[in-house]
mmCIF file of C-alpha atoms in Angstrom:
data_model
loop_
_atom_site.group_PDB
_atom_site.id
_atom_site.type_symbol
_atom_site.label_atom_id
_atom_site.label_comp_id
_atom_site.label_asym_id
_atom_site.label_seq_id
_atom_site.Cartn_x
_atom_site.Cartn_y
_atom_site.Cartn_z
ATOM 1 C CA MET A 10 -0.117 -0.003 -0.018
ATOM 2 C CA GLU A 11 0.746 3.688 -0.458
ATOM 3 C CA LYS A 12 2.562 5.190 2.420
ATOM 4 C CA ALA A 13 0.259 8.040 3.026
ATOM 5 C CA LYS A 14 -2.495 9.479 5.241
ATOM 6 C CA ILE A 15 -5.252 11.837 4.772
ATOM 7 C CA SER A 16 -7.136 13.553 7.711
ATOM 8 C CA VAL A 17 -10.409 13.461 8.682
ATOM 9 C CA THR A 18 -11.628 16.821 6.810
ATOM 10 C CA GLN A 19 -10.030 15.450 3.603
ATOM 11 C CA LEU A 20 -12.189 12.361 3.794
ATOM 12 C CA PHE A 21 -15.280 14.301 4.519
ATOM 13 C CA ALA A 22 -14.396 16.681 1.331
ATOM 14 C CA LEU A 23 -13.630 13.692 -0.768
ATOM 15 C CA MET A 24 -16.917 11.949 0.313
ATOM 16 C CA PHE A 25 -19.056 14.982 0.181
ATOM 17 C CA ILE A 26 -18.277 15.824 -3.441
ATOM 18 C CA PHE A 27 -18.457 12.140 -4.461
ATOM 19 C CA ASP A 28 -21.756 11.728 -3.213
ATOM 20 C CA LEU A 29 -22.852 14.533 -5.179
ATOM 21 C CA GLY A 30 -21.242 13.515 -7.976
ATOM 22 C CA THR A 31 -23.350 13.690 -11.247
ATOM 23 C CA SER A 32 -26.612 13.332 -9.064
ATOM 24 C CA LEU A 33 -26.806 16.922 -8.859
ATOM 25 C CA ILE A 34 -27.112 17.606 -12.642
ATOM 26 C CA VAL A 35 -28.945 14.876 -13.989
ATOM 27 C CA SER A 36 -32.613 13.675 -13.660
ATOM 28 C CA TYR A 37 -32.485 12.304 -10.272
ATOM 29 C CA GLY A 38 -35.468 10.574 -8.669
ATOM 30 C CA ILE A 39 -37.953 11.437 -11.277
ATOM 31 C CA PRO A 40 -39.908 8.153 -11.371
ATOM 32 C CA ALA A 41 -41.302 9.554 -7.987
ATOM 33 C CA GLY A 42 -43.006 12.510 -9.985
ATOM 34 C CA LYS A 43 -43.484 15.576 -7.754
ATOM 35 C CA ASP A 44 -42.389 13.710 -4.586
ATOM 36 C CA ALA A 45 -38.810 12.823 -6.177
ATOM 37 C CA TRP A 46 -37.354 14.960 -3.230
ATOM 38 C CA LEU A 47 -39.081 12.421 -0.706
ATOM 39 C CA ALA A 48 -37.616 9.642 -2.706
ATOM 40 C CA ILE A 49 -34.250 11.099 -2.046
ATOM 41 C CA LEU A 50 -34.674 11.236 1.637
ATOM 42 C CA LEU A 51 -35.886 7.913 1.799
ATOM 43 C CA GLY A 52 -33.067 6.456 -0.419
ATOM 44 C CA MET A 53 -30.558 8.317 1.922
ATOM 45 C CA GLY A 54 -32.030 6.570 4.997
ATOM 46 C CA GLY A 55 -31.219 3.230 2.771
ATOM 47 C CA GLY A 56 -27.908 4.373 2.235
ATOM 48 C CA ILE A 57 -27.466 5.113 5.997
ATOM 49 C CA LEU A 58 -28.275 1.427 6.653
ATOM 50 C CA LEU A 59 -25.807 0.295 3.502
ATOM 51 C CA PHE A 60 -22.975 2.398 5.286
ATOM 52 C CA PHE A 61 -23.446 0.137 8.774
ATOM 53 C CA VAL A 62 -22.831 -2.946 6.576
ATOM 54 C CA TYR A 63 -19.420 -1.479 5.183
ATOM 55 C CA TYR A 64 -18.179 -0.214 8.375
ATOM 56 C CA MET A 65 -18.943 -3.598 10.022
ATOM 57 C CA LEU A 66 -16.823 -5.060 7.477
ATOM 58 C CA PHE A 67 -14.203 -2.434 7.958
ATOM 59 C CA ARG A 68 -14.246 -2.832 11.554
ATOM 60 C CA GLN A 69 -13.259 -6.836 11.024
ATOM 61 C CA TYR A 70 -10.479 -5.590 8.723
ATOM 62 C CA PRO A 71 -9.371 -2.282 9.394
ATOM 63 C CA THR A 72 -6.038 -2.482 7.838
ATOM 64 C CA ILE A 73 -6.734 -4.104 4.372
ATOM 65 C CA PRO A 74 -8.925 -2.698 1.473
ATOM 66 C CA LEU A 75 -12.016 -4.545 0.255
ATOM 67 C CA THR A 76 -10.128 -6.825 -2.371
ATOM 68 C CA GLY A 77 -8.063 -7.925 0.622
ATOM 69 C CA TYR A 78 -10.723 -8.685 2.752
ATOM 70 C CA VAL A 79 -13.036 -10.425 0.147
ATOM 71 C CA ARG A 80 -10.501 -12.983 -0.411
ATOM 72 C CA LYS A 81 -10.268 -13.704 3.371
ATOM 73 C CA ILE A 82 -14.134 -13.989 3.394
ATOM 74 C CA PHE A 83 -14.622 -16.132 0.282
ATOM 75 C CA GLY A 84 -11.080 -18.089 0.273
ATOM 76 C CA GLU A 85 -8.173 -17.043 -1.958
ATOM 77 C CA TYR A 86 -9.338 -18.053 -5.196
ATOM 78 C CA PHE A 87 -13.120 -17.151 -5.272
ATOM 79 C CA GLY A 88 -12.225 -14.065 -3.532
ATOM 80 C CA TRP A 89 -9.425 -12.999 -6.097
ATOM 81 C CA VAL A 90 -11.855 -13.311 -9.003
ATOM 82 C CA LEU A 91 -14.602 -11.408 -6.993
ATOM 83 C CA GLY A 92 -12.151 -8.713 -6.156
ATOM 84 C CA LEU A 93 -11.297 -8.566 -9.758
ATOM 85 C CA LEU A 94 -15.031 -7.954 -10.579
ATOM 86 C CA TYR A 95 -15.256 -5.190 -8.152
ATOM 87 C CA CYS A 96 -12.035 -3.284 -10.016
ATOM 88 C CA LEU A 97 -13.656 -3.842 -13.386
ATOM 89 C CA PHE A 98 -16.816 -2.353 -11.777
ATOM 90 C CA PHE A 99 -15.249 0.774 -10.330
ATOM 91 C CA LEU A 100 -13.202 1.197 -13.644
ATOM 92 C CA TYR A 101 -16.924 0.811 -15.489
ATOM 93 C CA ILE A 102 -18.756 3.539 -13.215
ATOM 94 C CA ALA A 103 -15.474 5.755 -13.608
ATOM 95 C CA ALA A 104 -15.875 5.561 -17.577
ATOM 96 C CA ARG A 105 -19.925 6.100 -17.148
ATOM 97 C CA ASN A 106 -19.062 9.611 -15.136
ATOM 98 C CA VAL A 107 -16.442 11.043 -17.382
ATOM 99 C CA ARG A 108 -19.136 10.494 -20.283
ATOM 100 C CA ASP A 109 -21.643 12.154 -18.242
ATOM 101 C CA PHE A 110 -19.495 15.299 -17.896
ATOM 102 C CA GLY A 111 -18.159 14.833 -21.794
ATOM 103 C CA ASP A 112 -21.968 14.892 -23.020
ATOM 104 C CA LEU A 113 -23.176 17.885 -20.922
ATOM 105 C CA LEU A 114 -20.121 19.645 -22.205
ATOM 106 C CA THR A 115 -20.793 18.922 -25.964
ATOM 107 C CA SER A 116 -24.569 19.517 -25.437
ATOM 108 C CA SER A 117 -24.516 22.845 -23.542
ATOM 109 C CA THR A 118 -21.316 24.681 -23.944
ATOM 110 C CA LEU A 119 -18.675 23.047 -26.318
ATOM 111 C CA PRO A 120 -20.987 21.656 -29.454
ATOM 112 C CA GLU A 121 -18.232 21.851 -31.907
ATOM 113 C CA THR A 122 -15.603 20.040 -29.776
ATOM 114 C CA PRO A 123 -15.180 16.448 -30.171
ATOM 115 C CA LEU A 124 -16.201 14.352 -27.337
ATOM 116 C CA LEU A 125 -12.687 12.469 -27.330
ATOM 117 C CA ALA A 126 -10.963 15.722 -26.599
ATOM 118 C CA ILE A 127 -13.208 16.666 -23.692
ATOM 119 C CA ASN A 128 -12.979 12.716 -21.988
ATOM 120 C CA LEU A 129 -8.973 13.074 -22.915
ATOM 121 C CA SER A 130 -8.454 16.100 -21.272
ATOM 122 C CA LEU A 131 -10.319 14.943 -17.939
ATOM 123 C CA ILE A 132 -8.391 11.616 -17.743
ATOM 124 C CA LEU A 133 -4.938 12.856 -18.132
ATOM 125 C CA VAL A 134 -5.582 15.611 -15.494
ATOM 126 C CA MET A 135 -6.949 12.552 -13.148
ATOM 127 C CA CYS A 136 -4.092 10.430 -13.769
ATOM 128 C CA TYR A 137 -1.624 12.924 -13.146
ATOM 129 C CA VAL A 138 -3.422 13.420 -9.484
ATOM 130 C CA ILE A 139 -3.832 10.064 -9.392
ATOM 131 C CA TYR A 140 0.035 9.850 -9.795
ATOM 132 C CA LEU A 141 0.935 12.254 -7.158
ATOM 133 C CA GLY A 142 -1.093 9.982 -4.557
ATOM 134 C CA ILE A 143 -3.978 10.126 -2.223
ATOM 135 C CA GLU A 144 -2.401 13.042 -0.060
ATOM 136 C CA VAL A 145 -2.658 15.369 -3.118
ATOM 137 C CA ILE A 146 -6.440 14.366 -3.821
ATOM 138 C CA GLY A 147 -7.345 14.856 -0.216
ATOM 139 C CA ARG A 148 -5.852 18.516 -0.029
ATOM 140 C CA THR A 149 -7.230 19.493 -3.401
ATOM 141 C CA ALA A 150 -10.403 18.452 -2.158
ATOM 142 C CA GLU A 151 -10.493 20.468 0.900
ATOM 143 C CA VAL A 152 -9.973 23.592 -1.337
ATOM 144 C CA PHE A 153 -12.441 22.558 -4.080
ATOM 145 C CA ILE A 154 -15.377 21.630 -1.372
ATOM 146 C CA VAL A 155 -15.070 25.457 -0.539
ATOM 147 C CA ILE A 156 -15.495 26.659 -4.000
ATOM 148 C CA LEU A 157 -18.509 24.152 -4.651
ATOM 149 C CA LEU A 158 -20.258 25.615 -1.750
ATOM 150 C CA LEU A 159 -19.798 29.041 -2.533
ATOM 151 C CA LEU A 160 -21.099 28.248 -6.359
ATOM 152 C CA GLY A 161 -24.108 26.448 -4.862
ATOM 153 C CA LEU A 162 -25.143 29.193 -2.340
ATOM 154 C CA GLY A 163 -24.724 31.710 -5.236
ATOM 155 C CA ALA A 164 -26.815 29.579 -7.746
ATOM 156 C CA ASN A 165 -29.401 28.912 -5.068
ATOM 157 C CA PHE A 166 -29.732 32.509 -4.114
ATOM 158 C CA PHE A 167 -30.471 33.737 -7.971
ATOM 159 C CA VAL A 168 -32.752 30.904 -8.617
ATOM 160 C CA LEU A 169 -34.888 31.923 -5.501
ATOM 161 C CA VAL A 170 -34.820 35.438 -6.415
ATOM 162 C CA SER A 171 -35.343 35.114 -9.999
ATOM 163 C CA GLY A 172 -39.326 34.956 -9.293
ATOM 164 C CA ASN A 173 -39.677 31.306 -11.150
ATOM 165 C CA VAL A 174 -40.401 29.302 -8.088
ATOM 166 C CA SER A 175 -43.689 28.204 -7.646
ATOM 167 C CA LEU A 176 -44.528 25.929 -5.028
ATOM 168 C CA ASN A 177 -47.894 24.687 -6.912
ATOM 169 C CA HIS A 178 -45.366 22.396 -9.081
ATOM 170 C CA ILE A 179 -44.569 20.317 -6.189
ATOM 171 C CA ARG A 180 -48.127 20.016 -4.964
ATOM 172 C CA PRO A 181 -50.145 17.915 -4.111
ATOM 173 C CA PHE A 182 -47.959 15.866 -1.585
ATOM 174 C CA LEU A 183 -48.041 12.053 -1.880
ATOM 175 C CA GLU A 184 -50.245 12.463 -5.369
ATOM 176 C CA HIS A 185 -50.114 9.149 -6.470
ATOM 177 C CA GLY A 186 -49.102 7.465 -3.206
ATOM 178 C CA TRP A 187 -46.349 5.805 -1.496
ATOM 179 C CA LYS A 188 -45.711 2.933 -4.029
ATOM 180 C CA PRO A 189 -43.558 5.355 -6.728
ATOM 181 C CA ILE A 190 -41.491 6.743 -4.112
ATOM 182 C CA LEU A 191 -40.503 3.161 -2.321
ATOM 183 C CA THR A 192 -39.900 1.940 -5.902
ATOM 184 C CA THR A 193 -37.485 4.753 -6.804
ATOM 185 C CA ALA A 194 -35.899 5.243 -3.470
ATOM 186 C CA PHE A 195 -35.356 1.226 -3.276
ATOM 187 C CA PRO A 196 -33.011 0.409 -4.747
ATOM 188 C CA PRO A 197 -32.316 2.687 -7.372
ATOM 189 C CA VAL A 198 -31.233 5.853 -5.118
ATOM 190 C CA VAL A 199 -30.075 3.704 -2.600
ATOM 191 C CA SER A 200 -27.555 2.095 -4.671
ATOM 192 C CA PHE A 201 -26.967 5.661 -6.772
ATOM 193 C CA PRO A 202 -25.159 7.183 -5.199
ATOM 194 C CA PHE A 203 -25.093 6.407 -1.745
ATOM 195 C CA GLY A 204 -24.258 2.654 -2.027
ATOM 196 C CA GLU A 205 -21.435 3.823 -4.593
ATOM 197 C CA MET A 206 -19.479 4.931 -1.546
ATOM 198 C CA LEU A 207 -18.336 1.322 -1.146
ATOM 199 C CA VAL A 208 -15.363 2.282 -3.015
ATOM 200 C CA PHE A 209 -14.387 4.128 -0.162
ATOM 201 C CA THR A 210 -13.411 0.881 1.673
ATOM 202 C CA MET A 211 -10.494 0.957 -0.693
ATOM 203 C CA LEU A 212 -9.129 4.218 0.832
ATOM 204 C CA LEU A 213 -10.228 3.765 4.437
ATOM 205 C CA PRO A 214 -7.123 2.133 5.604
ATOM 206 C CA TYR A 215 -5.414 5.496 4.787
ATOM 207 C CA LEU A 216 -7.579 7.462 7.380
ATOM 208 C CA ASN A 217 -5.094 8.931 10.130
ATOM 209 C CA ARG A 218 -7.937 8.744 12.833
ATOM 210 C CA PRO A 219 -9.952 5.736 11.837
ATOM 211 C CA LYS A 220 -12.118 5.993 15.093
ATOM 212 C CA LEU A 221 -13.916 8.912 13.351
ATOM 213 C CA ILE A 222 -14.851 6.846 10.221
ATOM 214 C CA LYS A 223 -18.429 6.501 11.310
ATOM 215 C CA LYS A 224 -19.022 10.335 12.181
ATOM 216 C CA VAL A 225 -17.396 11.458 8.913
ATOM 217 C CA TRP A 226 -19.049 8.980 6.506
ATOM 218 C CA LEU A 227 -22.772 9.487 8.364
ATOM 219 C CA SER A 228 -21.800 13.614 8.325
ATOM 220 C CA ALA A 229 -21.196 13.629 4.302
ATOM 221 C CA LEU A 230 -23.837 10.986 3.430
ATOM 222 C CA ILE A 231 -26.369 12.944 5.317
ATOM 223 C CA SER A 232 -25.397 16.441 4.167
ATOM 224 C CA SER A 233 -25.081 15.730 0.476
ATOM 225 C CA GLY A 234 -28.320 13.626 0.723
ATOM 226 C CA LEU A 235 -30.208 16.777 1.896
ATOM 227 C CA ILE A 236 -28.437 18.916 -0.671
ATOM 228 C CA LEU A 237 -29.784 16.345 -3.375
ATOM 229 C CA SER A 238 -33.068 16.451 -2.093
ATOM 230 C CA TRP A 239 -33.533 20.181 -1.990
ATOM 231 C CA THR A 240 -31.785 20.552 -5.418
ATOM 232 C CA ALA A 241 -34.886 18.031 -6.786
ATOM 233 C CA ALA A 242 -37.302 20.067 -5.163
ATOM 234 C CA LEU A 243 -35.931 23.286 -6.325
ATOM 235 C CA ASN A 244 -35.781 21.954 -10.023
ATOM 236 C CA MET A 245 -39.370 20.492 -9.523
ATOM 237 C CA SER A 246 -40.692 24.054 -8.331
ATOM 238 C CA VAL A 247 -39.094 25.969 -11.271
ATOM 239 C CA LEU A 248 -39.515 23.565 -14.269
ATOM 240 C CA GLY A 249 -42.716 21.710 -13.300
ATOM 241 C CA LEU A 250 -43.252 17.957 -13.461
ATOM 242 C CA ASP A 251 -43.633 17.634 -17.503
ATOM 243 C CA VAL A 252 -40.458 19.721 -18.319
ATOM 244 C CA MET A 253 -38.468 17.767 -15.711
ATOM 245 C CA GLN A 254 -39.506 14.447 -17.241
ATOM 246 C CA ARG A 255 -38.069 15.431 -20.581
ATOM 247 C CA SER A 256 -35.186 17.335 -19.695
ATOM 248 C CA THR A 257 -31.504 15.657 -19.497
ATOM 249 C CA PHE A 258 -30.068 17.890 -17.149
ATOM 250 C CA PRO A 259 -32.743 19.735 -15.125
ATOM 251 C CA THR A 260 -30.442 21.731 -13.003
ATOM 252 C CA LEU A 261 -28.940 23.329 -16.074
ATOM 253 C CA ALA A 262 -32.608 23.882 -17.289
ATOM 254 C CA THR A 263 -33.303 25.485 -13.873
ATOM 255 C CA ILE A 264 -30.266 27.889 -13.572
ATOM 256 C CA GLY A 265 -30.537 28.784 -17.475
ATOM 257 C CA LYS A 266 -34.110 30.439 -16.429
ATOM 258 C CA VAL A 267 -32.280 33.239 -14.219
ATOM 259 C CA ASN A 268 -32.654 36.586 -15.675
ATOM 260 C CA LEU A 269 -32.293 39.478 -13.106
ATOM 261 C CA PHE A 270 -32.556 42.948 -14.233
ATOM 262 C CA ASP A 271 -31.815 42.054 -18.295
ATOM 263 C CA PHE A 272 -27.984 41.469 -16.683
ATOM 264 C CA ILE A 273 -27.594 38.585 -14.401
ATOM 265 C CA GLU A 274 -28.194 36.027 -17.030
ATOM 266 C CA ARG A 275 -26.817 32.714 -18.605
ATOM 267 C CA LEU A 276 -25.551 31.274 -15.455
ATOM 268 C CA ASP A 277 -24.873 27.867 -17.037
ATOM 269 C CA ALA A 278 -21.358 28.166 -16.302
ATOM 270 C CA ILE A 279 -21.792 27.415 -12.449
ATOM 271 C CA VAL A 280 -23.486 24.165 -13.487
ATOM 272 C CA VAL A 281 -20.863 23.163 -15.876
ATOM 273 C CA PHE A 282 -17.949 24.109 -13.517
ATOM 274 C CA THR A 283 -19.722 22.355 -10.459
ATOM 275 C CA LEU A 284 -19.985 19.009 -12.694
ATOM 276 C CA LEU A 285 -16.485 19.416 -13.702
ATOM 277 C CA MET A 286 -15.526 19.209 -9.880
ATOM 278 C CA THR A 287 -17.898 16.686 -8.824
ATOM 279 C CA VAL A 288 -17.328 14.262 -11.926
ATOM 280 C CA PHE A 289 -13.170 14.958 -11.623
ATOM 281 C CA PHE A 290 -13.239 13.743 -7.958
ATOM 282 C CA LYS A 291 -15.908 11.035 -8.313
ATOM 283 C CA ALA A 292 -14.271 9.617 -11.433
ATOM 284 C CA SER A 293 -10.651 9.850 -9.944
ATOM 285 C CA ILE A 294 -11.821 7.900 -6.515
ATOM 286 C CA PHE A 295 -13.402 5.170 -8.619
ATOM 287 C CA MET A 296 -10.170 4.949 -10.885
ATOM 288 C CA TYR A 297 -7.868 5.123 -7.624
ATOM 289 C CA GLY A 298 -9.818 2.333 -5.999
ATOM 290 C CA ALA A 299 -9.472 0.268 -9.373
ATOM 291 C CA ILE A 300 -5.743 1.050 -9.537
ATOM 292 C CA LEU A 301 -5.306 -0.014 -5.994
ATOM 293 C CA GLY A 302 -7.516 -3.224 -6.177
ATOM 294 C CA ILE A 303 -5.320 -4.134 -9.368
ATOM 295 C CA THR A 304 -2.263 -3.477 -7.453
ATOM 296 C CA ASP A 305 -3.166 -5.698 -4.555
ATOM 297 C CA LEU A 306 -4.733 -8.279 -6.361
ATOM 298 C CA PHE A 307 -1.885 -8.605 -9.017
ATOM 299 C CA LYS A 308 1.115 -7.931 -6.329
ATOM 300 C CA VAL A 309 2.357 -4.750 -8.537
ATOM 301 C CA LYS A 310 5.075 -3.239 -6.587
ATOM 302 C CA ASN A 311 4.374 0.352 -8.034
ATOM 303 C CA ARG A 312 0.847 1.335 -8.456
ATOM 304 C CA GLN A 313 2.462 4.314 -10.538
ATOM 305 C CA GLN A 314 3.203 1.765 -13.340
ATOM 306 C CA ILE A 315 -0.267 0.714 -14.197
ATOM 307 C CA ILE A 316 -2.005 4.459 -14.100
ATOM 308 C CA LEU A 317 -1.461 5.208 -17.894
ATOM 309 C CA PRO A 318 -2.901 1.888 -19.171
ATOM 310 C CA MET A 319 -5.635 2.084 -17.122
ATOM 311 C CA GLY A 320 -6.405 5.792 -18.172
ATOM 312 C CA PHE A 321 -6.212 4.377 -21.581
ATOM 313 C CA ILE A 322 -8.553 1.812 -20.955
ATOM 314 C CA LEU A 323 -11.072 4.372 -19.260
ATOM 315 C CA ILE A 324 -10.901 6.568 -22.427
ATOM 316 C CA PHE A 325 -11.756 3.551 -24.837
ATOM 317 C CA LEU A 326 -14.495 2.763 -21.971
ATOM 318 C CA SER A 327 -15.807 6.232 -22.118
ATOM 319 C CA MET A 328 -16.286 6.483 -25.944
ATOM 320 C CA THR A 329 -17.553 3.055 -26.725
ATOM 321 C CA ILE A 330 -19.668 2.638 -23.542
ATOM 322 C CA ALA A 331 -22.920 3.932 -25.845
ATOM 323 C CA SER A 332 -23.437 5.128 -29.188
ATOM 324 C CA SER A 333 -25.474 8.096 -28.209
ATOM 325 C CA PHE A 334 -26.037 9.969 -24.660
ATOM 326 C CA SER A 335 -29.705 8.718 -24.645
ATOM 327 C CA GLU A 336 -28.345 5.445 -24.753
ATOM 328 C CA HIS A 337 -25.927 5.702 -22.147
ATOM 329 C CA LEU A 338 -28.691 7.035 -20.051
ATOM 330 C CA GLU A 339 -30.857 4.134 -20.910
ATOM 331 C CA GLU A 340 -28.118 1.826 -20.066
ATOM 332 C CA GLY A 341 -27.513 3.242 -16.937
ATOM 333 C CA PHE A 342 -31.054 3.833 -15.631
ATOM 334 C CA THR A 343 -31.918 -0.011 -16.401
ATOM 335 C CA ILE A 344 -28.919 -1.989 -16.813
ATOM 336 C CA THR A 345 -26.495 -0.537 -14.527
ATOM 337 C CA LEU A 346 -28.710 -0.295 -11.411
ATOM 338 C CA LYS A 347 -30.635 -3.466 -11.842
ATOM 339 C CA TYR A 348 -27.674 -5.841 -12.950
ATOM 340 C CA LEU A 349 -24.369 -4.179 -11.577
ATOM 341 C CA HIS A 350 -25.233 -1.754 -8.491
ATOM 342 C CA VAL A 351 -27.743 -4.071 -6.807
ATOM 343 C CA PRO A 352 -25.602 -7.459 -6.763
ATOM 344 C CA PHE A 353 -22.324 -5.396 -6.249
ATOM 345 C CA LEU A 354 -23.488 -2.629 -3.653
ATOM 346 C CA ILE A 355 -25.852 -4.173 -2.063
ATOM 347 C CA VAL A 356 -26.355 -8.094 -2.313
ATOM 348 C CA ILE A 357 -22.380 -9.251 -2.297
ATOM 349 C CA PRO A 358 -21.514 -6.811 0.658
ATOM 350 C CA LEU A 359 -24.639 -8.233 2.884
ATOM 351 C CA PHE A 360 -23.506 -11.739 1.916
ATOM 352 C CA MET A 361 -20.107 -10.705 3.013
ATOM 353 C CA LEU A 362 -21.201 -9.606 6.333
ATOM 354 C CA VAL A 363 -22.979 -12.798 7.083
ATOM 355 C CA VAL A 364 -20.329 -15.044 6.179
ATOM 356 C CA SER A 365 -18.016 -12.987 8.035
ATOM 357 C CA LEU A 366 -20.219 -12.937 11.305
ATOM 358 C CA ILE A 367 -20.661 -16.733 10.934
ATOM 359 C CA ARG A 368 -17.261 -17.454 10.771
ATOM 360 C CA ASN A 369 -16.421 -15.400 13.543
ATOM 361 C CA TYR A 370 -19.250 -16.857 15.982
ATOM 362 C CA VAL A 371 -17.849 -20.293 14.724
ATOM 363 C CA LYS A 372 -14.343 -19.553 15.723
ATOM 364 C CA LYS A 373 -15.397 -18.181 19.108
ATOM 365 C CA LYS A 374 -17.321 -21.490 19.718
ATOM 366 C CA THR A 375 -14.423 -23.610 18.790
ATOM 367 C CA SER A 376 -11.962 -21.714 20.926
#
């Protein structure tokens, strides 16, 4: 493992920015209709339950990453294969995040710029910061979380005073009952983005104060969940349900409606810069988790040797993951959530915890 440590503040910054990710910009919780904000809150509650699964696993193996203790739980051979699958999963999700940013930029700000040029630029910067190590990533997150919060406060202020907010758009409460809310929250919102924080189990051994992991993780999860719920409610109150359902990037459409005194307008850059920051850190953490896993599984002496090859794989994946952005979204909300997120983020960790608890119980009985 890399000989480095990150502080509690740095871990909070990384988790907070990670959790916002692309969820802040894309259509999130829309199947719940006007109650999308409530579905996100319920999903956050499910994310808290998932956290305790991840945390109990970490408490049993505090000095090794996920790819290490999966082999201890399931055996060397099957555990090794499962660890490799987790590395591929992390790399795939990183590619999806890069593609999200590239498509937003080409559709809103840089329509004449090739998608490859945008993705390549982002991934090269990601490779550079990963090459510098986890301490640099943590210190960078400490700076950018302040910028992110200032941009968020500014954008919310302009939207609220623009006169476009109408509470009638989010009424009536529970218009279609609890069913669409619950089916939206469980498992889609639980696994994305709250369940994706599983990747931090690759980074927790680097924390300089492991006893504070519970407070840091829960505070980051709850604060980011509340912001996502607020953003969904604000978007709905500005755009209305019909526009929200048709909009690919509702937050971009919401900020685009701001026009104060025919002077303060065209604030799309705030959304683009926000997504750049959140995607950069989220994709970097997923890529870093994949690199740490490969290093652990294949006993690579120097992780820096595989950063560029992994970067090229990430570029290829981000370009070939779908032929269009609509196909990319469809793949994400159906195939990825159902066949990847649920087993990798919910089912397998739960099974790992049960097996681990049974083994520990048997050991205590026999001893």
